[in-house]
Coordinates of N, CA and C in Angstrom, one line a residue:
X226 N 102.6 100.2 125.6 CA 103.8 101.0 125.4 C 103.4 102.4 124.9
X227 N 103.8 103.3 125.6 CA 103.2 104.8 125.2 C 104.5 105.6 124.6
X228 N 103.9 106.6 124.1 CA 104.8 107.7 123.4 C 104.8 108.8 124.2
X229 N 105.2 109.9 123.9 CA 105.1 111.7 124.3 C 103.8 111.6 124.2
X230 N 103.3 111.4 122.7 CA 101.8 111.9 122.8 C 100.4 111.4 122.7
X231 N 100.7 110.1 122.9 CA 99.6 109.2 123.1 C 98.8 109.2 123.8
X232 N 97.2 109.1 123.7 CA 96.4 109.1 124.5 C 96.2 108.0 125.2
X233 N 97.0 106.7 124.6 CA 96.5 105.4 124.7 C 96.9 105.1 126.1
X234 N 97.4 105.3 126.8 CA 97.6 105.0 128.6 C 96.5 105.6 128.9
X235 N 95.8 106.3 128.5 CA 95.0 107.4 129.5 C 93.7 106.3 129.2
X236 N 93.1 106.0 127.7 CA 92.0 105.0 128.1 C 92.3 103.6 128.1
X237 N 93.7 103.1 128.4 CA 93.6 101.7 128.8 C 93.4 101.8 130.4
X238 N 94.4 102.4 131.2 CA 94.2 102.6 132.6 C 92.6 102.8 132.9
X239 N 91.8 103.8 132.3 CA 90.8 104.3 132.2 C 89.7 102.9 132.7
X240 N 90.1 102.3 131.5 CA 88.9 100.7 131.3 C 89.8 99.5 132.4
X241 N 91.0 99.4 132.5 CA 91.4 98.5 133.4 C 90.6 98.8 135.0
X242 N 90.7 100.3 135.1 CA 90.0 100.5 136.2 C 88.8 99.8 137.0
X243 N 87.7 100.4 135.3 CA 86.3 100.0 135.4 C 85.8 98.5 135.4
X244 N 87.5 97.5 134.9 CA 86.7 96.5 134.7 C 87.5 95.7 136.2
X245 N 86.7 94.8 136.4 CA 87.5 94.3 138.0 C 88.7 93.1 137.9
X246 N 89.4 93.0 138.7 CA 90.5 92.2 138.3 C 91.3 92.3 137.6
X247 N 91.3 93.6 136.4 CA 92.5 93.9 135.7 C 93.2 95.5 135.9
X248 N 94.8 95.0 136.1 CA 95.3 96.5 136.5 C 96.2 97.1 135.3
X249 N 96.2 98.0 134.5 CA 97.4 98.8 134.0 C 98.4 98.7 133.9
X250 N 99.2 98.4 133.0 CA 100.7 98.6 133.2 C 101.3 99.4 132.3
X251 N 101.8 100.7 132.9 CA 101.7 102.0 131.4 C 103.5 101.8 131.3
X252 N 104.4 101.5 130.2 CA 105.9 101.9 129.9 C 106.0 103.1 129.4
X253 N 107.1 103.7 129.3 CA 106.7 105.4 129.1 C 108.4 105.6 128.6
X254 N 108.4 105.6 127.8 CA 110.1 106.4 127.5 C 110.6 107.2 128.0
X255 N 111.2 107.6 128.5 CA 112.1 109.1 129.3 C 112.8 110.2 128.0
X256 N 111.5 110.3 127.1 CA 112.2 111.6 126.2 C 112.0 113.1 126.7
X257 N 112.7 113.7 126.1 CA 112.9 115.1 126.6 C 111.5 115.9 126.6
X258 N 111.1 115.5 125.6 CA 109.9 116.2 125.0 C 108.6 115.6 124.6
X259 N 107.5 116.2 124.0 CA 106.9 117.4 125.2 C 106.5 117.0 126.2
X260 N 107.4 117.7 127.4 CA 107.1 117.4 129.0 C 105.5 118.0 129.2
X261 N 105.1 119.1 128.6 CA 103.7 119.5 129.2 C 102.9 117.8 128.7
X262 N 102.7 117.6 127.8 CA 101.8 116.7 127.4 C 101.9 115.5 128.3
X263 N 103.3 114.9 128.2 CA 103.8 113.5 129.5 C 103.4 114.3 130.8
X264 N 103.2 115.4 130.8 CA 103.3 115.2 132.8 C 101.3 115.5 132.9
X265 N 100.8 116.0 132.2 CA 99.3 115.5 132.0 C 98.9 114.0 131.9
X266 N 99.8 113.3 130.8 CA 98.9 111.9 130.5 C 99.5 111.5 132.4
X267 N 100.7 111.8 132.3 CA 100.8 111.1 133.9 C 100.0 111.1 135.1
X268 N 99.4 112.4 135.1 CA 98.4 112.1 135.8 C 97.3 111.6 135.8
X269 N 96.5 111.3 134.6 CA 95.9 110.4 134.2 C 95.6 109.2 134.3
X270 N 97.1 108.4 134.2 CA 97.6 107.5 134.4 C 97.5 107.0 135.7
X271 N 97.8 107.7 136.7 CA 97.7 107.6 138.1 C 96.2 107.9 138.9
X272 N 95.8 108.8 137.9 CA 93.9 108.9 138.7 C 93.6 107.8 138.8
X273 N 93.7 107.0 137.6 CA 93.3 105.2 137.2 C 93.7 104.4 137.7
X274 N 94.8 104.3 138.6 CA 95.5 103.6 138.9 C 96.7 102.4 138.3
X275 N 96.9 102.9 137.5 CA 98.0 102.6 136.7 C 99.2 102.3 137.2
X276 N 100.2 101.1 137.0 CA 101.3 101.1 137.4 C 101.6 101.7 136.2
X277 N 103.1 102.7 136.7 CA 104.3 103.3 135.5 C 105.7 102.6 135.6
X278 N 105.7 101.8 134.5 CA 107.2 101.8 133.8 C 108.2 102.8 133.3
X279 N 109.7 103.1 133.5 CA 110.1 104.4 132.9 C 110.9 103.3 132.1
X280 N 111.3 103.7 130.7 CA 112.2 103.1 129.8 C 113.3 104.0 129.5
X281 N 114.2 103.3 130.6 CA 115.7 104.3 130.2 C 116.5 104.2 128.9
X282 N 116.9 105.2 128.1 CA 117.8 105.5 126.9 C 116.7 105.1 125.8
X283 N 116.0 105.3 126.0 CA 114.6 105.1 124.6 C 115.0 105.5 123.4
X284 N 115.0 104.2 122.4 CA 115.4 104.3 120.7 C 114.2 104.8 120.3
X285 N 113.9 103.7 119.0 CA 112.9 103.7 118.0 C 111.7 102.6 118.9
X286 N 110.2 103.2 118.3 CA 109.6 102.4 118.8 C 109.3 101.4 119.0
X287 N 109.7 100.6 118.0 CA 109.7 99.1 117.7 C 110.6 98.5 118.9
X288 N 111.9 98.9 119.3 CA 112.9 98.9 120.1 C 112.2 98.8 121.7
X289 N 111.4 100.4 121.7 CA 111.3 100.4 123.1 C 110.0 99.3 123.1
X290 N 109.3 99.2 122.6 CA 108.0 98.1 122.6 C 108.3 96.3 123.2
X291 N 110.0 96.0 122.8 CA 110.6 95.0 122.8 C 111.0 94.8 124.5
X292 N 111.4 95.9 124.6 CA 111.7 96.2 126.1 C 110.8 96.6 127.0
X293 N 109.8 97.1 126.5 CA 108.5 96.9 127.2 C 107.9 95.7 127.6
X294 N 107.7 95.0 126.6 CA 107.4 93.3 126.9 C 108.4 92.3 127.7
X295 N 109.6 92.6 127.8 CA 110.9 91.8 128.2 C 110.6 92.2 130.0
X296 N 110.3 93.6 130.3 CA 109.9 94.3 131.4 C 108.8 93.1 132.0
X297 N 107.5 93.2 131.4 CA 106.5 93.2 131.7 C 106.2 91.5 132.0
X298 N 107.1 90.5 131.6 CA 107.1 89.7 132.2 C 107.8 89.6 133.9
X299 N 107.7 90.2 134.2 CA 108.0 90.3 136.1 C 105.7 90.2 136.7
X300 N 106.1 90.5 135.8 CA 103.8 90.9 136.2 C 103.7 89.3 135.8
X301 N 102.9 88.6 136.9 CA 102.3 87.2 136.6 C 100.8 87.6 135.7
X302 N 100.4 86.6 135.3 CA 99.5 86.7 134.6 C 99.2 87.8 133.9
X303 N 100.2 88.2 132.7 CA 100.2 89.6 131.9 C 100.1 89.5 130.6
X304 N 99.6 90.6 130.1 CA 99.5 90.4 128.5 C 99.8 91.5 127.8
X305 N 101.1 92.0 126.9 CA 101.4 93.0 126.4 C 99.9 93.3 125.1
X306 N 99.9 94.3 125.4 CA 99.0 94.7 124.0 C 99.6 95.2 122.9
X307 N 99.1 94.9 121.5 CA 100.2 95.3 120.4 C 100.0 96.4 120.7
X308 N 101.4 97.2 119.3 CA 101.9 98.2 119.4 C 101.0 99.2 118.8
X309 N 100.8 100.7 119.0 CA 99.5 101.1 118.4 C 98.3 100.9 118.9
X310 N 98.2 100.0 119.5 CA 96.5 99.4 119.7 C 96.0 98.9 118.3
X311 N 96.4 98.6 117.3 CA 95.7 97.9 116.2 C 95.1 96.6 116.4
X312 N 93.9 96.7 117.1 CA 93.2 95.9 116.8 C 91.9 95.8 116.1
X313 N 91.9 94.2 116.1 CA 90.8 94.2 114.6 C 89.7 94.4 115.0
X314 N 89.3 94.5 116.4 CA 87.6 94.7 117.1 C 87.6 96.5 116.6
X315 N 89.0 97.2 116.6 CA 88.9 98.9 116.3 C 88.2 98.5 114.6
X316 N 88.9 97.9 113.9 CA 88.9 98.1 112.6 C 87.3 98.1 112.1
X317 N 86.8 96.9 112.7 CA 85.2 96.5 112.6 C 84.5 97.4 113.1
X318 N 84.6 98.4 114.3 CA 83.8 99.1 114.7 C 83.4 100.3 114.5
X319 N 84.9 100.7 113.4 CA 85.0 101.7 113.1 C 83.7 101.6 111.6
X320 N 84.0 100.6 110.9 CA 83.2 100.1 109.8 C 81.7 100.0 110.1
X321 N 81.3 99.7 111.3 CA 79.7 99.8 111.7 C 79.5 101.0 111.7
X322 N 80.9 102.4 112.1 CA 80.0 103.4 112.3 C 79.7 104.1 110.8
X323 N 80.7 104.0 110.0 CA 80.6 104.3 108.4 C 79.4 103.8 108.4
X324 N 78.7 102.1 108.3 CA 77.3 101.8 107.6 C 76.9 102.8 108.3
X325 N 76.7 103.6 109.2 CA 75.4 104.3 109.6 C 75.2 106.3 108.7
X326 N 76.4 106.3 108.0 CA 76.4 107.4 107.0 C 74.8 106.9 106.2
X327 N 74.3 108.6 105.7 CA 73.5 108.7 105.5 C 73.1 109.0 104.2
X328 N 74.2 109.7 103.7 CA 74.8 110.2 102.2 C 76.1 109.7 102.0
X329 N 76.1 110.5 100.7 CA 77.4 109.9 100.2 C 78.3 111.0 100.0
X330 N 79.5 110.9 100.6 CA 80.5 112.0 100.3 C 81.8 111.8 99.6
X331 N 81.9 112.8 99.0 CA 82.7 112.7 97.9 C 84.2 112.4 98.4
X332 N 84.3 113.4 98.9 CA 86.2 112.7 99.7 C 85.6 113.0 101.3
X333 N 87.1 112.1 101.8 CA 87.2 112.1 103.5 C 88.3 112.2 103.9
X334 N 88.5 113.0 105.0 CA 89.8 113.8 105.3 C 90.1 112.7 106.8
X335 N 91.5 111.9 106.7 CA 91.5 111.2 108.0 C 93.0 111.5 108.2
X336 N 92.8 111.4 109.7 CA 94.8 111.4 110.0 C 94.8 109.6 110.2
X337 N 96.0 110.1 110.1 CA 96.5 108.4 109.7 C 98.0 108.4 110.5
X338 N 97.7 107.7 111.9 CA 98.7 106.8 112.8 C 99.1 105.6 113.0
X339 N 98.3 104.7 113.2 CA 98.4 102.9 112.9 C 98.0 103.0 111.5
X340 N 96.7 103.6 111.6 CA 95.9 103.1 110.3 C 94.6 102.1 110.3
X341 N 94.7 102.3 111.8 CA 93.5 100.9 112.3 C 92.4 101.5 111.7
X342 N 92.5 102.9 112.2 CA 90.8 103.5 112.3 C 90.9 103.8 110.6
X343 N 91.6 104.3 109.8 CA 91.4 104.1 108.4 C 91.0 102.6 107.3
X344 N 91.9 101.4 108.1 CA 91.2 101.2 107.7 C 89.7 100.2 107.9
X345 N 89.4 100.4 109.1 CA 88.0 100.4 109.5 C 87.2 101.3 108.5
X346 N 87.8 102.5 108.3 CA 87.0 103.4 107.3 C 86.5 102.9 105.9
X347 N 87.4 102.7 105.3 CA 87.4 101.7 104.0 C 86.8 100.5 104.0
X348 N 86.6 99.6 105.1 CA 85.9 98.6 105.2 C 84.5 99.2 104.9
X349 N 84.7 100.0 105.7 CA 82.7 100.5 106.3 C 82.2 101.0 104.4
X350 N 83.2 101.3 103.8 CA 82.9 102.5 102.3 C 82.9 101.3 101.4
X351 N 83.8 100.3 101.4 CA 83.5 99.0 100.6 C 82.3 98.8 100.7
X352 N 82.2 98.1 102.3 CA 80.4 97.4 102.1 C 79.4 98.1 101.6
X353 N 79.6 99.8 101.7 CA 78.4 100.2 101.0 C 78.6 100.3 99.8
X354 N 80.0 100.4 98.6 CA 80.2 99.9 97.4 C 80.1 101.9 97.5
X355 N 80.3 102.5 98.5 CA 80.4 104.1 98.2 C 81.7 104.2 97.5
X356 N 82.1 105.2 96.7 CA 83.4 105.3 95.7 C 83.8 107.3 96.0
X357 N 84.3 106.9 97.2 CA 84.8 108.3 98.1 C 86.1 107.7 97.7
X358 N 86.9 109.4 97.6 CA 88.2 109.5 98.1 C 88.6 109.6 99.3
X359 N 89.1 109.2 99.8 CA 89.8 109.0 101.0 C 91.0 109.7 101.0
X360 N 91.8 110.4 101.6 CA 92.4 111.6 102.0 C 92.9 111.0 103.4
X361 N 94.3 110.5 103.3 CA 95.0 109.9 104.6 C 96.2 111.3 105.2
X362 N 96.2 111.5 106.1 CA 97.3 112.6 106.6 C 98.2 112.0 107.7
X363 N 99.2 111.7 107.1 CA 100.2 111.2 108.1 C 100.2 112.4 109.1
X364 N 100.8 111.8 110.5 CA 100.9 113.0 111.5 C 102.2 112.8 111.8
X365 N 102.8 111.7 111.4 CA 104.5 111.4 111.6 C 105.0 110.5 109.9
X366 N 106.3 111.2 109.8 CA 107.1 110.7 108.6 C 106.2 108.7 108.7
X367 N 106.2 108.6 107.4 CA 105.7 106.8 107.2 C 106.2 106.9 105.7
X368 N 106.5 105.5 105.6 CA 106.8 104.9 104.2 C 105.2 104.7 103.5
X369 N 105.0 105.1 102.6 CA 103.7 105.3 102.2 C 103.1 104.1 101.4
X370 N 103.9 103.4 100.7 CA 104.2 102.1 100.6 C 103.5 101.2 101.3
X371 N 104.1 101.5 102.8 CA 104.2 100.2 103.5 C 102.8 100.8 104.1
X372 N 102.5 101.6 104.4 CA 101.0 102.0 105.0 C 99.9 101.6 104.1
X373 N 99.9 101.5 103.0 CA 99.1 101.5 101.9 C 98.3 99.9 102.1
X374 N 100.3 99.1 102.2 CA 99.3 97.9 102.1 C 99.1 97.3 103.4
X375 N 99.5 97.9 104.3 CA 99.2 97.7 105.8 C 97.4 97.9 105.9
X376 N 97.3 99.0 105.8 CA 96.1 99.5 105.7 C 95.3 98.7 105.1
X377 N 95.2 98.3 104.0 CA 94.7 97.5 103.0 C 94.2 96.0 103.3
X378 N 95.5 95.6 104.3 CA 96.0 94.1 104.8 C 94.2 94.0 106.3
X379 N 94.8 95.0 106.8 CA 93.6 95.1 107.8 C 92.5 95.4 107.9
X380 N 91.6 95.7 106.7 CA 90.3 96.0 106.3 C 90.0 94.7 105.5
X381 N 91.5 94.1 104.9 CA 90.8 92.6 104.7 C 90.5 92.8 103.3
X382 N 91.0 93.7 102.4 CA 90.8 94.2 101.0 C 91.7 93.8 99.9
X383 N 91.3 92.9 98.9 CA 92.1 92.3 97.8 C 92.6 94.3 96.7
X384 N 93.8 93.4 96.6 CA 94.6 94.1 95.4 C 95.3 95.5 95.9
X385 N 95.8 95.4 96.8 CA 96.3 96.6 97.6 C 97.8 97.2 96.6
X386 N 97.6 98.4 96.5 CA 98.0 99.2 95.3 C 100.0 98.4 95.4
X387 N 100.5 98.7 94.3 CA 101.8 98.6 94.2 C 103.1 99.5 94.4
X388 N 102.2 101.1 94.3 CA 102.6 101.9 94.5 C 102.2 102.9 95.5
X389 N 102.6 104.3 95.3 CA 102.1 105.4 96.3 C 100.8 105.9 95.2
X390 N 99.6 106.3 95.9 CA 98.9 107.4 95.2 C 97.7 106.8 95.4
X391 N 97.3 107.3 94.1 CA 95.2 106.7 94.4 C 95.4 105.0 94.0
X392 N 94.3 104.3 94.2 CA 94.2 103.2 93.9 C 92.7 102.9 94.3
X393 N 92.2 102.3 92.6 CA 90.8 102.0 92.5 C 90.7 100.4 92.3
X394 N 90.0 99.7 93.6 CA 90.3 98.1 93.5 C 88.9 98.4 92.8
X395 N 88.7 98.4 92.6 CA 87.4 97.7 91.5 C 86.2 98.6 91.4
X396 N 85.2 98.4 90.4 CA 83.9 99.6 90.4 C 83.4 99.9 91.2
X397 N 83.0 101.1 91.7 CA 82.2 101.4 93.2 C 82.8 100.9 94.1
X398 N 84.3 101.2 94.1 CA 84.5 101.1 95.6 C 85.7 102.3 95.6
X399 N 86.5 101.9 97.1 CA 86.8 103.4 97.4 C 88.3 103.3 97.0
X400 N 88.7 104.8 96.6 CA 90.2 105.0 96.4 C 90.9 105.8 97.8
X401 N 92.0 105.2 97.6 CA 92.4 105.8 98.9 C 94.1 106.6 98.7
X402 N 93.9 107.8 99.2 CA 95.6 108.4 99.1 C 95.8 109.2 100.0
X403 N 97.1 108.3 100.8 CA 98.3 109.0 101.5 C 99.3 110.1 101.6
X404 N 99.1 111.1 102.2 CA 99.6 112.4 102.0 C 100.6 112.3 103.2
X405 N 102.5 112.3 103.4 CA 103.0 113.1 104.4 C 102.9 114.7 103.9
X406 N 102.2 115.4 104.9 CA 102.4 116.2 105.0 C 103.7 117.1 105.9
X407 N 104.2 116.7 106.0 CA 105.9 117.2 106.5 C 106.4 117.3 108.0
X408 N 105.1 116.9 108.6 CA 105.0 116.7 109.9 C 106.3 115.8 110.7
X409 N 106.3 116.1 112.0 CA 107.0 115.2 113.0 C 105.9 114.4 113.8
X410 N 106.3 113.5 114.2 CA 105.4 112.7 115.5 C 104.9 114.1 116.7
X411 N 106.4 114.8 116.9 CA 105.7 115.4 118.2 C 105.5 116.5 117.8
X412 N 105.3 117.2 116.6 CA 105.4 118.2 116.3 C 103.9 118.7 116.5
X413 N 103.3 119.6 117.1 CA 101.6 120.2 117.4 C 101.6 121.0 116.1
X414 N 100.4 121.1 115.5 CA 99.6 121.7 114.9 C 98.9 122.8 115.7
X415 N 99.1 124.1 115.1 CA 98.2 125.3 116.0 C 97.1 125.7 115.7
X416 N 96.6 125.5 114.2 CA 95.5 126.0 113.1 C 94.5 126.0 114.5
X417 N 93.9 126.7 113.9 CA 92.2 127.1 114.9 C 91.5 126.4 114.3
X418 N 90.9 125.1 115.3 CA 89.7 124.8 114.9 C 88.6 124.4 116.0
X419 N 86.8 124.6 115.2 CA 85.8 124.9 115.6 C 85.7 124.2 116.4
X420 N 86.6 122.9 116.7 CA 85.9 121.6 118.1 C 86.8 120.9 118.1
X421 N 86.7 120.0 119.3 CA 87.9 119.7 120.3 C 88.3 118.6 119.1
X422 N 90.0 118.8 119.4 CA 91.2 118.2 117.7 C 92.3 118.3 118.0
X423 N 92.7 117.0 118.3 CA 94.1 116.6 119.0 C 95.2 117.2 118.1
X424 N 95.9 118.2 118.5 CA 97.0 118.8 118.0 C 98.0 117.5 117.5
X425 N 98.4 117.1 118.1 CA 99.0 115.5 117.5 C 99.0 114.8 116.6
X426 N 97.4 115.1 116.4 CA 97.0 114.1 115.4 C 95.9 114.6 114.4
X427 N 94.8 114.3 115.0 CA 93.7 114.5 113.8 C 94.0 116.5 113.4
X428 N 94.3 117.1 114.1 CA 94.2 118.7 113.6 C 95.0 119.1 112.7
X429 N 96.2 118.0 112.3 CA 97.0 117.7 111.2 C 96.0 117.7 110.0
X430 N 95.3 116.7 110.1 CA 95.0 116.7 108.9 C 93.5 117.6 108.6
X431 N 93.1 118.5 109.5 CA 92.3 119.8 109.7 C 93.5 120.4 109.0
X432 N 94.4 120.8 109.6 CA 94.9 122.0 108.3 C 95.2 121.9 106.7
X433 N 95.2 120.1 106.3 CA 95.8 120.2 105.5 C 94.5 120.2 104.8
X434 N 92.9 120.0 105.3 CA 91.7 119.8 104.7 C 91.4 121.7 104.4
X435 N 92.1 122.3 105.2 CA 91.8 123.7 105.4 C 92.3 124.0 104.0
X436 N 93.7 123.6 103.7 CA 94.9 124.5 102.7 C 94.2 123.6 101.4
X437 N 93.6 122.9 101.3 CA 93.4 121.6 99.9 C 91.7 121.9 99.6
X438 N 91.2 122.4 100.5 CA 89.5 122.5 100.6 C 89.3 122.5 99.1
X439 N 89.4 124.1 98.7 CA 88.7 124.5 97.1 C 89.1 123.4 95.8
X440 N 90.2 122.4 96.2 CA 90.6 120.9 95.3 C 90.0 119.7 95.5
X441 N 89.1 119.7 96.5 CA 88.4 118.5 96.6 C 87.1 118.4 96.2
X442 N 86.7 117.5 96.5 CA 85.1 117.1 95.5 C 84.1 117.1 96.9
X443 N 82.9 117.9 96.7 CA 81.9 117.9 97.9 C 81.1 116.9 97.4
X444 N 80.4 116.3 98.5 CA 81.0 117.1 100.1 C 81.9 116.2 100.5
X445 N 82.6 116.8 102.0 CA 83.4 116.6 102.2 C 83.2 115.8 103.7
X446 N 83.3 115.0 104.2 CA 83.4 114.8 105.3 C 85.0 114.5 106.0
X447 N 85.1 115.1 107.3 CA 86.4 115.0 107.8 C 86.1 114.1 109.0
X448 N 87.2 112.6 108.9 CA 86.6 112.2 110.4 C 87.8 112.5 111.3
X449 N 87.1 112.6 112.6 CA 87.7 113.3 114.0 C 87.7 112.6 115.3
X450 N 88.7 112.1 116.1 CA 88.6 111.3 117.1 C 87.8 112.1 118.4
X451 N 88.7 113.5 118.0 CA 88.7 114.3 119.0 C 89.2 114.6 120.6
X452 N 89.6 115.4 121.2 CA 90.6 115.7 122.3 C 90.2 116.4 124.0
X453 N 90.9 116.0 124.7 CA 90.1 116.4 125.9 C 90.3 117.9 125.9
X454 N 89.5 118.6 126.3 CA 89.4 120.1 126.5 C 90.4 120.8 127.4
X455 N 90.6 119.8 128.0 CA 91.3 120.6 129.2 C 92.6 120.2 128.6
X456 N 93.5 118.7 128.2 CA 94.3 118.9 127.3 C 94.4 120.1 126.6
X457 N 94.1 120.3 125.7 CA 94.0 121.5 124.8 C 94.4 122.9 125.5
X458 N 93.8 123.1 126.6 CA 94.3 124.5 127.2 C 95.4 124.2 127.7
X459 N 95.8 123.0 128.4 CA 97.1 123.0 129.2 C 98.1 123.0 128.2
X460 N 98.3 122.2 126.6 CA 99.0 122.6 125.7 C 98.9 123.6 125.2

């Protein structure tokens, strides 16, 4: 089930393609906005060969996700993927790529959408017993609360905080805090930065690493999914 600005139709079509016997099936809401971005991922979607679903009068996502799956039983042998893509194979693999850090850095700048790839991050900083701040940037309004121990829940981590803010589970390990920064879901980020940084998402939390720099502890590492280039120009 896709959004305005999801990348995620673009590599599921992408790998349904490459692998044989499985096809795509992209839902897509009919919101107003941003058409440049939707009529990009669309084509995308269709290089791959993607079937498109349109979801007429589109609520909240939880909503349209519901009607996505109610849809998608017309397709024989089909399987809705959860919402977000949160899966636990993301979470673990994100954590292999943490063990392969070399040093140790003091804070880490992440945007924070599911939360899968954060907390993959936290997994990977537990196992090494590294005691980094973590630096979460919402890119859309979230109950910070409920992200905390969401996050927490899926790295598989005892004692997930009770409140909003830092929280230190135990010696040498990592604290983690959630920042809305005031953002919308569809709202782009314009800051200039040195390499390719999805306005949506991760370059959110690039400006807020830009405005917060001289208050954090070095070094700093910022992690980045990163964005197609040609995206980038066409927005």
């Amino acid at each position: 089930m896709e959004t305005t600005v999801s990348m995620a139709g673009w590599g599921i079509s992408y790998f349904c393609k490459k692998l044989d016997g499985l096809k795509a099936v992209i839902f897509v809401p009919k919101y107003t906005a941003p058409k440049d971005n939707q009529s990009y991922q669309f084509k995308k979607w269709k290089q791959f060969g993607a079937e498109i679903e349109w979801i007429d009068k589109p609520t909240r996502m939880q909503i349209n996700f519901y009607k996505a799956r109610k849809i998608l039983t017309k397709y024989p042998n089909s399987a809705m993927l959860p919402l977000g893509l949160s899966f636990v194979e993301t979470t673990h693999e994100v954590a292999k790529q943490v063990a392969l850090f070399n040093r140790k850095y003091e804070s880490i700048v992440i945007n924070i959408g599911s939360g899968t790839m954060a907390a993959g991050l936290l997994l990977g900083l537990s196992n090494l017993k590294m005691d980094s701040i973590v630096y979460g940037i919402f890119c859309a309004p979230k109950d910070i609360l409920k992200m905390h121990k969401k996050i927490f829940a899926a790295a598989k981590l005892s004692n997930a905080p009770s409140s909003g803010g830092f929280n230190l589970l135990k010696k040498e390990t990592v604290r983690l805090n959630l920042i809305d920064a005031g953002y919308e879901y569809t709202q782009k980020e314009e800051v200039e930065c040195p390499f390719p940084c999805n306005p949506y998402y991760d370059r959110k939390a690039w400006a807020w690493l830009l405005k917060n720099y001289d208050n954090l502890k070095k070094p700093i590492l910022f992690w980045n999914i990163g964005s197609d280039y040609n995206l980038q120009k066409e927005n």
